[in-house]
Coordinates of C-alpha atoms in Angstrom, one line a residue:
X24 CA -9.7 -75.5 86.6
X25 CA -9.5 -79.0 85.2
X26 CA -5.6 -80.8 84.7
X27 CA -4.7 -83.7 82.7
X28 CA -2.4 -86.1 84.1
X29 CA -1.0 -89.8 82.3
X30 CA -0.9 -92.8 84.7
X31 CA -1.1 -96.4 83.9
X32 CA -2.9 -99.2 84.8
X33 CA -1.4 -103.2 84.1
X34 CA -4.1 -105.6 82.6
X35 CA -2.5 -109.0 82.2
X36 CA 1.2 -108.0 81.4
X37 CA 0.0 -105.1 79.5
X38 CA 0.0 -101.5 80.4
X39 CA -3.2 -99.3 79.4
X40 CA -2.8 -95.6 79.5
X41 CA -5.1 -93.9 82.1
X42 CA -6.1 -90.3 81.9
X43 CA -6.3 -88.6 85.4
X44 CA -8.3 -86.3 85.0
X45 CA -8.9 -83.5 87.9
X46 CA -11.7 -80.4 88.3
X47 CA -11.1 -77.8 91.2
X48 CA -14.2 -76.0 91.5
X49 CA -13.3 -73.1 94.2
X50 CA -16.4 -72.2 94.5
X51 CA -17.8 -75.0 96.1
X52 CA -19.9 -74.8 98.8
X53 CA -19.7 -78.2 100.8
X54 CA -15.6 -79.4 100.4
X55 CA -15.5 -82.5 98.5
X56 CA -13.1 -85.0 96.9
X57 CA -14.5 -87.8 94.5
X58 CA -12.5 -90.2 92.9
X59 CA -14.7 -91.6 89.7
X60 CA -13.8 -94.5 86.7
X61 CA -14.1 -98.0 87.8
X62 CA -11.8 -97.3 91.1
X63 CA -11.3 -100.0 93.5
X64 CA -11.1 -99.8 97.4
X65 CA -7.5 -98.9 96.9
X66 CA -7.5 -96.5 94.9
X67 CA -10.2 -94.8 96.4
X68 CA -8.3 -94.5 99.6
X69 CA -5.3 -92.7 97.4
X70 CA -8.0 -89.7 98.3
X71 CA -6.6 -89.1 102.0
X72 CA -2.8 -90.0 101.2
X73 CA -3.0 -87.6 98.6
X74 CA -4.2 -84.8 100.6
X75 CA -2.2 -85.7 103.5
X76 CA 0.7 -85.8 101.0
X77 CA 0.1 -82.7 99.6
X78 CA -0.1 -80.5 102.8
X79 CA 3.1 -82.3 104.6
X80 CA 5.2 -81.7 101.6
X81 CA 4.4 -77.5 102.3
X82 CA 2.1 -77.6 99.4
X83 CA -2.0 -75.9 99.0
X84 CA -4.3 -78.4 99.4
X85 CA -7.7 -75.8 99.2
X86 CA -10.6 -77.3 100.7
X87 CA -13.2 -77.1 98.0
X88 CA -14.6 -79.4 95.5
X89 CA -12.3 -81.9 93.9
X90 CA -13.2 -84.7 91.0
X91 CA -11.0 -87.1 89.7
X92 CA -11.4 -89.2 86.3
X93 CA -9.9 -91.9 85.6
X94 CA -10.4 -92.6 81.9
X95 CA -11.5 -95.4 80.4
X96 CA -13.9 -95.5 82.6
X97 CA -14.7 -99.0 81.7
X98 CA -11.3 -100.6 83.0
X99 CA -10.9 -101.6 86.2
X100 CA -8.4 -99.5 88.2
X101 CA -6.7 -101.6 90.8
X102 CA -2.8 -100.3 91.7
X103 CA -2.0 -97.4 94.0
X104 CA 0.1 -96.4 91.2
X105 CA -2.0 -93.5 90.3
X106 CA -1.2 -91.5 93.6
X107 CA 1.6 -89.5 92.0
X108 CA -0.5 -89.2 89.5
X109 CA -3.9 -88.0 91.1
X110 CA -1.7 -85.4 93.4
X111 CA -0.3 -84.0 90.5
X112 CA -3.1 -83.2 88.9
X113 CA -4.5 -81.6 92.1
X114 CA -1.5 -79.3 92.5
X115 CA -2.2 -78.5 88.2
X116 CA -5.5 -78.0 88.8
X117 CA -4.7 -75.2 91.8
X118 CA -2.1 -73.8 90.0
X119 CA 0.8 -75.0 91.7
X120 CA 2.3 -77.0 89.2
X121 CA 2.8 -75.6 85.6
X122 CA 0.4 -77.7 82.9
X123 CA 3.2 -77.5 80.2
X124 CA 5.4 -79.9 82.2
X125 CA 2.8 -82.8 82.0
X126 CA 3.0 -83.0 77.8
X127 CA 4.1 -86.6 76.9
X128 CA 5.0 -87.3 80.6
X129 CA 3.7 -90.4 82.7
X130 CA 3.7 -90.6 86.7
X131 CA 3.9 -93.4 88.6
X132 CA 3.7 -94.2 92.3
X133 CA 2.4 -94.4 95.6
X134 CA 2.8 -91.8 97.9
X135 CA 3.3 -91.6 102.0
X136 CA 1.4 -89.7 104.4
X137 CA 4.7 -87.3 104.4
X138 CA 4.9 -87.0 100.6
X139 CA 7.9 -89.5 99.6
X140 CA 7.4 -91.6 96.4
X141 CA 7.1 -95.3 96.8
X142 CA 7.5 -98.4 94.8
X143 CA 4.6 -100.2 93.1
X144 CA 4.4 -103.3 90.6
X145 CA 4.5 -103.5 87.0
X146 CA 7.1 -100.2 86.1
X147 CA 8.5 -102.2 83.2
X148 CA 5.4 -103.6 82.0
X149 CA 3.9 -99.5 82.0
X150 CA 7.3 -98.4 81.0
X151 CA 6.9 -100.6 77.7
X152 CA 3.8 -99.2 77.1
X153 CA 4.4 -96.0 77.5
X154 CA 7.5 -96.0 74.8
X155 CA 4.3 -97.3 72.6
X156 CA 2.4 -94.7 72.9
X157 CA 4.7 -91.9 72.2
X158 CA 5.5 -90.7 75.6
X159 CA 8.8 -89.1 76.7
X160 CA 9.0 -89.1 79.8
X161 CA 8.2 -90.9 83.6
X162 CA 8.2 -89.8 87.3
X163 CA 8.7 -92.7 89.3
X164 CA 9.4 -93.7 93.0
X165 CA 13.5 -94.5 93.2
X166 CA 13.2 -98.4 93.6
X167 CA 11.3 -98.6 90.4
X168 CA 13.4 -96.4 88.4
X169 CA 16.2 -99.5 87.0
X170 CA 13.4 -101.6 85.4
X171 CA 11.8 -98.3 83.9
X172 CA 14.8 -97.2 82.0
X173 CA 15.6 -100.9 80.4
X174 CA 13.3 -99.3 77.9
X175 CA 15.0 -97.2 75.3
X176 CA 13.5 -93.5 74.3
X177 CA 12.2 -92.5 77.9
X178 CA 13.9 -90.5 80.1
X179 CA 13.7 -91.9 83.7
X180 CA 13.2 -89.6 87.2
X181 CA 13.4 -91.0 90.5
X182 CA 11.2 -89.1 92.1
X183 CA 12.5 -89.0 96.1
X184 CA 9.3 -87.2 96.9
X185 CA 6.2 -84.9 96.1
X186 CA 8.1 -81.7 97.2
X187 CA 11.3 -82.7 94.8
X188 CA 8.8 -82.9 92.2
X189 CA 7.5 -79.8 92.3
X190 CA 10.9 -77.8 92.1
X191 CA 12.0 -79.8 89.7
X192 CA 8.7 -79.4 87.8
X193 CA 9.8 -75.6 88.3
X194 CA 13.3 -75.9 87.4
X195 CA 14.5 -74.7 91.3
X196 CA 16.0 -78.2 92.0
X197 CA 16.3 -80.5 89.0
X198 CA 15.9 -84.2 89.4
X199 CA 19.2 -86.0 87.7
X200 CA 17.7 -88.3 85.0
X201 CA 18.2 -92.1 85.9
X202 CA 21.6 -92.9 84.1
X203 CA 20.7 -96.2 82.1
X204 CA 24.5 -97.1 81.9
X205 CA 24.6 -97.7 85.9
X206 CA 22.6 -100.9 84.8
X207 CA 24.4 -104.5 84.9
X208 CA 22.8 -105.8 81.6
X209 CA 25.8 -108.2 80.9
X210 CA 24.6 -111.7 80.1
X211 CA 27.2 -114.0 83.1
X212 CA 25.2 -116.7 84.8
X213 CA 24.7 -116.8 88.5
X214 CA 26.0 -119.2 90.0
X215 CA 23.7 -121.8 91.4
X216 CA 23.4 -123.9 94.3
X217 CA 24.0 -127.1 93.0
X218 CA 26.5 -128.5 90.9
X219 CA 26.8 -131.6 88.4
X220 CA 30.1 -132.0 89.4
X221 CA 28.9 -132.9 92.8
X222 CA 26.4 -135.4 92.4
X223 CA 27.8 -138.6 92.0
X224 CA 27.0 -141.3 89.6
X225 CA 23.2 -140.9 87.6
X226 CA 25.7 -140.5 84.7
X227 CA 22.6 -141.6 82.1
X228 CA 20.0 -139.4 83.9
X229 CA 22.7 -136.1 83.6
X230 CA 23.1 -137.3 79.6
X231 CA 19.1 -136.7 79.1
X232 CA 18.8 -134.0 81.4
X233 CA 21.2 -132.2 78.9
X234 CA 19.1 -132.9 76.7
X235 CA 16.3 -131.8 77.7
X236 CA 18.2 -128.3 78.6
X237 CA 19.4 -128.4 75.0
X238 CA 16.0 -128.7 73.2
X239 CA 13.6 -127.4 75.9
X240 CA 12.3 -130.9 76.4
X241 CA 9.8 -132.2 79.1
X242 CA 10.8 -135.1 81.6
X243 CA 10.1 -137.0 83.8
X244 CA 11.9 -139.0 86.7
X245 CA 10.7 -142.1 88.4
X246 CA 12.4 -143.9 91.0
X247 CA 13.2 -144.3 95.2
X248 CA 13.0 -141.9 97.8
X249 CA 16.9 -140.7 98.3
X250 CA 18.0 -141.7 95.1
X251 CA 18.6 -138.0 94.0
X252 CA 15.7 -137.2 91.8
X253 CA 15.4 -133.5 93.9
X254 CA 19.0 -132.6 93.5
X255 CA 19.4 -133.5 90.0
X256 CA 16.5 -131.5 89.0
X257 CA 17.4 -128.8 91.7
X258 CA 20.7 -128.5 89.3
X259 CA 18.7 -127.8 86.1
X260 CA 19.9 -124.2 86.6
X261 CA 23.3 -124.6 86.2
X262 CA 23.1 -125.9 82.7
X263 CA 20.2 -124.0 81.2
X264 CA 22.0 -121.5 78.8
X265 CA 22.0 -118.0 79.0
X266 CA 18.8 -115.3 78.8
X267 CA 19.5 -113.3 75.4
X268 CA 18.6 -109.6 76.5
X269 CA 15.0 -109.9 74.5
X270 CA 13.9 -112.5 77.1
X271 CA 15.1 -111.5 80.4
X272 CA 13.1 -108.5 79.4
X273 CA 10.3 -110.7 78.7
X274 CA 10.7 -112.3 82.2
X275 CA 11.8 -109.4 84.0
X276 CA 8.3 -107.8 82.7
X277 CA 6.7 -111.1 84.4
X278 CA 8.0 -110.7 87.5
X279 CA 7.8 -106.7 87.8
X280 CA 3.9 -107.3 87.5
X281 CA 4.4 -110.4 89.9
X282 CA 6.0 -108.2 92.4
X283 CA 8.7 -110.8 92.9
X284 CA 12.0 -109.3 91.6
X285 CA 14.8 -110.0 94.1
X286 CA 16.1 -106.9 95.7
X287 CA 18.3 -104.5 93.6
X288 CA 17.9 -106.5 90.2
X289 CA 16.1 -104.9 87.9
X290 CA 16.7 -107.2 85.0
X291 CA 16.3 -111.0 85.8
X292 CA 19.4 -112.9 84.1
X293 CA 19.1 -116.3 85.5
X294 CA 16.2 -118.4 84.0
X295 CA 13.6 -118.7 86.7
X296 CA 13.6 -122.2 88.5
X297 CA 9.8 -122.4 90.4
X298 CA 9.2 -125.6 92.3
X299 CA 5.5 -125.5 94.0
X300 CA 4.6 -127.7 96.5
X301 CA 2.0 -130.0 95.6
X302 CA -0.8 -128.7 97.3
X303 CA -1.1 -125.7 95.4
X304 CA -4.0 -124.9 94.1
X305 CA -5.3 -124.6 90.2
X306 CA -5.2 -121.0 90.2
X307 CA -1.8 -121.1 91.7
X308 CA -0.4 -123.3 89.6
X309 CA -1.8 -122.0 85.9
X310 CA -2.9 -118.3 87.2
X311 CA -6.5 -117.1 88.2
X312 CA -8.1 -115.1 90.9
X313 CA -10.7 -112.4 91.1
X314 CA -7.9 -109.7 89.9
X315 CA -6.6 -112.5 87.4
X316 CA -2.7 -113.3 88.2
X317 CA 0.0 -115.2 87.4
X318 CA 0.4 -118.8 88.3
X319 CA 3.7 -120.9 88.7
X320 CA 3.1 -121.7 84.9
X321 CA 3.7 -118.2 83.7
X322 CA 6.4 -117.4 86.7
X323 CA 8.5 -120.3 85.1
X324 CA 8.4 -119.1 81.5
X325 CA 12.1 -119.3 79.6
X326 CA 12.8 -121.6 82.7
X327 CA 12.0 -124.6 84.9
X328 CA 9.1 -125.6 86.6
X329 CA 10.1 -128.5 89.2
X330 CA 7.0 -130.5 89.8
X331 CA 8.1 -132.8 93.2
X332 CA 5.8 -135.7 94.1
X333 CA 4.3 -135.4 91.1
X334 CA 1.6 -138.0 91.9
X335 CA 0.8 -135.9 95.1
X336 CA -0.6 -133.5 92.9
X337 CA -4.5 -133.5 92.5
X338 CA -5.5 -134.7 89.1
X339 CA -7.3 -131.7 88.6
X340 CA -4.2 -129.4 89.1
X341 CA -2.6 -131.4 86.9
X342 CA -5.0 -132.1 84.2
X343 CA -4.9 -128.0 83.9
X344 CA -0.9 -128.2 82.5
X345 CA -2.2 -130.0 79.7
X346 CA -2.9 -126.5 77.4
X347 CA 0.1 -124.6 78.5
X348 CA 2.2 -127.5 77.4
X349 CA 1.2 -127.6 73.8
X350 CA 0.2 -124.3 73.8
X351 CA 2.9 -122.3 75.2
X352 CA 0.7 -119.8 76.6
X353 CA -2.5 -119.8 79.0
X354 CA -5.5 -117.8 78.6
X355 CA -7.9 -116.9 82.0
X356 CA -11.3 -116.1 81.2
X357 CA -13.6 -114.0 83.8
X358 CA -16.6 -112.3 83.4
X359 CA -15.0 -109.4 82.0
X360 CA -12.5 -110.9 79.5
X361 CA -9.7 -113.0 79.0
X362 CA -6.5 -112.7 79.7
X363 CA -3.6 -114.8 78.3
X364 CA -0.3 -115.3 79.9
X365 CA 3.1 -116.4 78.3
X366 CA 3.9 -120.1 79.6
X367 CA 6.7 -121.7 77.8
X368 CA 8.7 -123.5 80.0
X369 CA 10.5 -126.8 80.6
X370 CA 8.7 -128.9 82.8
X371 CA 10.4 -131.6 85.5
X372 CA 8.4 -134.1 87.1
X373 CA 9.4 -136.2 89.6
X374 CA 7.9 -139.1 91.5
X375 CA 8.2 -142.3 93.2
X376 CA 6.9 -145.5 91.9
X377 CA 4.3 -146.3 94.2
X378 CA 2.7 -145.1 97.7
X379 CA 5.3 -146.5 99.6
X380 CA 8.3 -145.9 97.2
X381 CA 10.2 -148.6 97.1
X382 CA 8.4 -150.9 94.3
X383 CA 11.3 -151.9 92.1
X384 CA 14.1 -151.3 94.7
X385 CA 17.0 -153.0 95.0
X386 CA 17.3 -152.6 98.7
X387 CA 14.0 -152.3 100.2
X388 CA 11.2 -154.1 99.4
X389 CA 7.7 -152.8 98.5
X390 CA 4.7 -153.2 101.0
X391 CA 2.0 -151.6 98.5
X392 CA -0.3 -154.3 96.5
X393 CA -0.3 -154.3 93.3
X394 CA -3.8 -152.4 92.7
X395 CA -2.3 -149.6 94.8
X396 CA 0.8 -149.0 93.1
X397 CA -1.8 -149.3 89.7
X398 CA -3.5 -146.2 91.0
X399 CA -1.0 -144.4 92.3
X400 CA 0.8 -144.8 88.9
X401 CA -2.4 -143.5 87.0
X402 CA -2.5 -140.2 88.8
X403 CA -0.7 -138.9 86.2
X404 CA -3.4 -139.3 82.7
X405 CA -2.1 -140.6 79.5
X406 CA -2.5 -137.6 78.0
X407 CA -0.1 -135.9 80.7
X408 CA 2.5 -138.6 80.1
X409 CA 1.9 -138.1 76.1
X410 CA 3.4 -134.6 76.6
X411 CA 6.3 -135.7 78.3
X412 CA 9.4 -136.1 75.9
X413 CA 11.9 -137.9 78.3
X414 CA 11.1 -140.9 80.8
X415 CA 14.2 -141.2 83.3
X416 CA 14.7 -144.2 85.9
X417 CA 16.6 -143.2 88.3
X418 CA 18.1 -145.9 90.5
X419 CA 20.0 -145.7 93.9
X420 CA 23.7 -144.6 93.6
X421 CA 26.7 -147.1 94.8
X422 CA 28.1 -146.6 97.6
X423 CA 31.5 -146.8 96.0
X424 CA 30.2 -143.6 93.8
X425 CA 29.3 -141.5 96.7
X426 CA 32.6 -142.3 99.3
X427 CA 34.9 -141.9 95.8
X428 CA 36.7 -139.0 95.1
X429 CA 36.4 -139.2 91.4
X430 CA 34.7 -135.5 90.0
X431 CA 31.7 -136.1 87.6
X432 CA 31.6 -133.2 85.2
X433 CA 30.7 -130.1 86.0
X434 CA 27.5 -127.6 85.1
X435 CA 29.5 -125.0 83.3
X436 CA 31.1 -128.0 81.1
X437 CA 27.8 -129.5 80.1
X438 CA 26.3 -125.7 79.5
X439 CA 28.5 -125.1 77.1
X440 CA 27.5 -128.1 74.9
X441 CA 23.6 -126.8 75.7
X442 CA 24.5 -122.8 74.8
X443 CA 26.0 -124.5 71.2
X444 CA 23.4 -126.9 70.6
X445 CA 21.1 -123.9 71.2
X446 CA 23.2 -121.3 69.0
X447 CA 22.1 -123.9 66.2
X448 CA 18.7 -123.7 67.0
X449 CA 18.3 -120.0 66.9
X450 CA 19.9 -119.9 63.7
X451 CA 17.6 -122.7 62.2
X452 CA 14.2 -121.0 63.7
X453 CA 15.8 -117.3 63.0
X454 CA 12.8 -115.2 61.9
X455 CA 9.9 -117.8 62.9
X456 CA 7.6 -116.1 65.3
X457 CA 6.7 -118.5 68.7
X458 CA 9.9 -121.0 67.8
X459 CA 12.9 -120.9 70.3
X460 CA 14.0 -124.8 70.9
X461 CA 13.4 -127.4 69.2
X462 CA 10.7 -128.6 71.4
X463 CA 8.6 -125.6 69.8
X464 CA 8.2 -127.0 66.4
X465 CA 5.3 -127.3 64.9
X466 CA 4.6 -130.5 62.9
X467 CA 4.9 -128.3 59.5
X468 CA 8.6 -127.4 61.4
X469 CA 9.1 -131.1 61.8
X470 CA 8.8 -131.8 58.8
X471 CA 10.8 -129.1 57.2
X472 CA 13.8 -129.5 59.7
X473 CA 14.2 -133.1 61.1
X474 CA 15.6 -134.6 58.5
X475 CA 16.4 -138.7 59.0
X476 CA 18.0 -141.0 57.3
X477 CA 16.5 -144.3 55.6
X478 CA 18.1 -146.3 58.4
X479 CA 16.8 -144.1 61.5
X480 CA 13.5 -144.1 60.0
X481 CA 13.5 -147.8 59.5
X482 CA 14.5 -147.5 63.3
X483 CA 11.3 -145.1 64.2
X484 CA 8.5 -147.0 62.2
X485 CA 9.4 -150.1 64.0
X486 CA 9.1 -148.2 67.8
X487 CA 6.1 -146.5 66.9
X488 CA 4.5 -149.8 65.5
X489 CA 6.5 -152.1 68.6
X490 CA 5.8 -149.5 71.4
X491 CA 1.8 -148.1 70.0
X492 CA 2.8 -144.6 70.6
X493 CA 0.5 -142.2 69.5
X494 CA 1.4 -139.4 66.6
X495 CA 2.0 -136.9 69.4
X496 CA 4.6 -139.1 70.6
X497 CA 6.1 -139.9 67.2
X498 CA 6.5 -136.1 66.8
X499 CA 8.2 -136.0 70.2
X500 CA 10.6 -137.9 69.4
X501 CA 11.7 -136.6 66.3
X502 CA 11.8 -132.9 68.2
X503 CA 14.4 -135.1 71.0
X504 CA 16.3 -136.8 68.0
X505 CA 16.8 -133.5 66.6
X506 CA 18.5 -132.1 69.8
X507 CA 20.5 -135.5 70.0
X508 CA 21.8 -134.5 67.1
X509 CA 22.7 -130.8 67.2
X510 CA 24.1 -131.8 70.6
X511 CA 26.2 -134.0 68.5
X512 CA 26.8 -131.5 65.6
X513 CA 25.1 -133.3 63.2
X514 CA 22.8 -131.7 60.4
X515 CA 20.9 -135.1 59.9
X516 CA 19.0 -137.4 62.5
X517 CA 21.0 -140.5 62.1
X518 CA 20.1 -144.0 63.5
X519 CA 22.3 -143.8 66.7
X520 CA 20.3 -140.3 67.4
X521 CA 16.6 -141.7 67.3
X522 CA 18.3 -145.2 69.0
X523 CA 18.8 -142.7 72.3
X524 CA 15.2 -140.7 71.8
X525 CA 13.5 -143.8 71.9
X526 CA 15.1 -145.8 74.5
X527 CA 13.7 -142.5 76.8
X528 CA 10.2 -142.8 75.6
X529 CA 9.7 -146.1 77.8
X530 CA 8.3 -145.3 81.0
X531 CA 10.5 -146.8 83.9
X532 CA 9.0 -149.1 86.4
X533 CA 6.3 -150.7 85.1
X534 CA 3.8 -152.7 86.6
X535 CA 3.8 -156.2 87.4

């Protein structure tokens, strides 16, 4: 008897619906059990946890001639997933399960020697696709069951195991549907580790930080070990504003196929903050691998991505942010296809100025030559540094500053000015497809929405002509002059507005 069962495999961040399809021959003479359609070691092994499943859970397992389809057969199948899946459609194909209860229906999960359901990777990703493709229903294991029913139109049953299953399948013991309302999808921010109101002084460095949380803008900070360049960027969190719903989904999805939600969260509603270590490799940094995956890049999309010791970096690593910066997204090729990953995120670099990193200090002199500080400094390309919209020195704090007890202001204050600066900004781009800050305009956008007055463009011609900044750089700065200014509540760039956007275009410490 043959059965046809819906699972789903994940290819990027995308499901793709998989047909299991299962022939019991009963009259086979030499018992068998063959697993066919592109399937990998894992799911080749789903063979003995199924029939060990099966036969602990009180259920038939005949020992005859068994072959399983998994169609396409020209995808790749690489997720235990399809346990729940394959079982089922032995116990349909025996007759133990009735074949009108699989219509429209998808089941997901791994299954234990003993027959309980357990969690696997990428439910929200196969839940999305499944609302695409018409179906009505999913089985899954009960950790996975929040992130499933985030998407509307599916009813959602956390399966506790195989045996449940099959009574409920039979209406004996009915599974209750996952109740979508138990969810927390109210919008309140975490709170975060560090706090502006607790770092002391670097009152110009917070100033273009918020700016760079209000427009999305790229930055980078040079300046002494201990001077705070870590903590500052470690409180980037605090005043990044708010994931709508549509984008925690969107991150949520990244992470479900990452495998790296926190425990009992099954939407994400704190904007990721990834800081890699700088030996990472490419592939872990912009995404890769035989089974391709995502890289810190793609992790840190709608967020922060913290580069520390920037200059520690290989130049090769490095060199690879160049497309995901001006593209927003970052496509994989392998032998079999591409694969492209979202990647639209705010990058923070941070480094000192030379090897020994104290070139420039006030208190402790530097020991490095002046060729090695030159090299060191040129570990990061021009074209890197043309990327970069904000060049912040940050110098030592007073000591007065850090025994005082005067408060600087805190996160949740300067948040508020980013979350209506932002508000702006969605209702400017409302409609526009790939635009979300102003540091996603396009140079058509530029031009339609940065308006300047005769006296700031006076101002701009002169730095671009003075400072030989390329036209990727003038554009930058327009894109940081126009968050100036909706920080500011101002429709037009005025003169004061491109004043600040230039002064941050200067990289700090320069070479003597």
């Amino acid at each position: 008897m043959l059965a046809r069962v819906h699972a789903c495999e994940v290819v990027g961040l995308d499901g793709c619906i998989i047909d299991v399809e299962v022939d019991f021959n009963p009259r086979a003479g030499v018992p068998s059990f063959t697993i066919v359609g592109l399937a990998d070691t894992a799911v080749r092994e789903s063979r003995e946890r199924v029939r060990a499943a099966i036969k602990n859970s009180g259920l038939q397992f005949p020992n005859k001639g068994y072959v399983v389809n998994l169609s396409p057969a020209d995808i790749p199948k690489h997720s235990t997933a399809y346990d729940l899946a394959v079982a089922v459609g032995v116990l349909a194909s025996t007759d133990q399960i009735p074949l009108n209860a699989l219509d429209k229906t998808l089941f997901i999960g791994e299954l234990s020697l003993d027959g309980s359901v357990r969690h696997v990777s990428g439910t929200l990703a196969m839940a999305l696709t499944a609302q695409e493709q018409g179906f009505t229903r999913m089985y899954v294991a009960p950790a996975d069951a929040p992130q499933a029913a985030l998407i509307d139109g599916i009813e959602v049953y956390p399966v506790p195991s195989l045996g449940y299953l099959v009574e409920h399948l039979y209406g004996l013991q009915p599974i209750p549907r996952f109740d979508r309302s138990a969810l927390s999808l109210d919008g309140n921010i975490p709170l975060t580790a560090v706090d502006f109101a607790d770092i002391r002084g670097q009152e110009t460095v917070k100033r273009a930080l918020e700016i760079a949380a209000g427009g999305n803008h790229n930055v980078l900070m040079n300046g002494a070990p201990g001077s705070g360049k870590t903590l500052l960027a470690r409180a980037m969190p605090g005043i990044m504003p708010a994931l709508s719903f549509d984008e925690a989904l969107e991150v949520t999805r990244i992470y479900s196929v990452a495998d790296l939600l926190p425990p009992d969260e099954a939407l994400m509603r704190q904007r990721p903050f990834r800081a890699p270590h700088y030996t990472v490799s490419q592939p872990g940094l912009v995404g890769g691998g035989s089974i391709p995956k995502p890289g810190e890049v793609t992790l840190a999309h709608r967020g922060v991505l913290f580069l520390d010791e920037a200059a520690e970096f290989s130049s090769k690593t490095l060199e690879a942010l160049r497309q995901p910066i001006e593209d927003k997204v970052v496509t994989i090729s392998r032998a079999r296809g591409s694969l492209t990953y979202p990647a639209n995120f705010l990058l923070v670099m941070a480094m000192n100025p030379c090897p020994c990193g104290y070139f420039g200090d006030a208190l402790k002199p530097c020991t490095c030559t002046p060729a090695m500080i030159q090299r060191y400094q040129s570990r990061l390309s021009g074209p890197l540094l043309d990327r970069i919209d904000l060049y912040l020195d940050v110098r030592r704090v007073d000591y007065d500053k850090l025994l005082g007890n005067e408060k600087a202001e805190s996160s949740a204050a300067i948040r508020a000015r980013v979350e209506k600066a932002r508000a702006i900004q969605r209702t400017r781009f409302e409609g526009m497809k790939g635009v979300f800050a102003n540091a996603d305009m396009t140079v058509t956008d530029i031009e339609r929405f940065c308006v300047v007055t005769p006296e700031a463009k006076t101002l701009l011609d002169s730095a671009i002509r003075r400072l030989q900044l390329s036209a990727r750089v003038y554009h930058r700065i327009l894109k940081v002059s126009r968050t100036i200014a909706d920080l500011g509540g101002s429709e037009r760039i005025e003169v004061t507005h491109v004043a600040e956007a230039v002064q941050y275009r200067q990289r700090p410490i320069p070479v003597q």
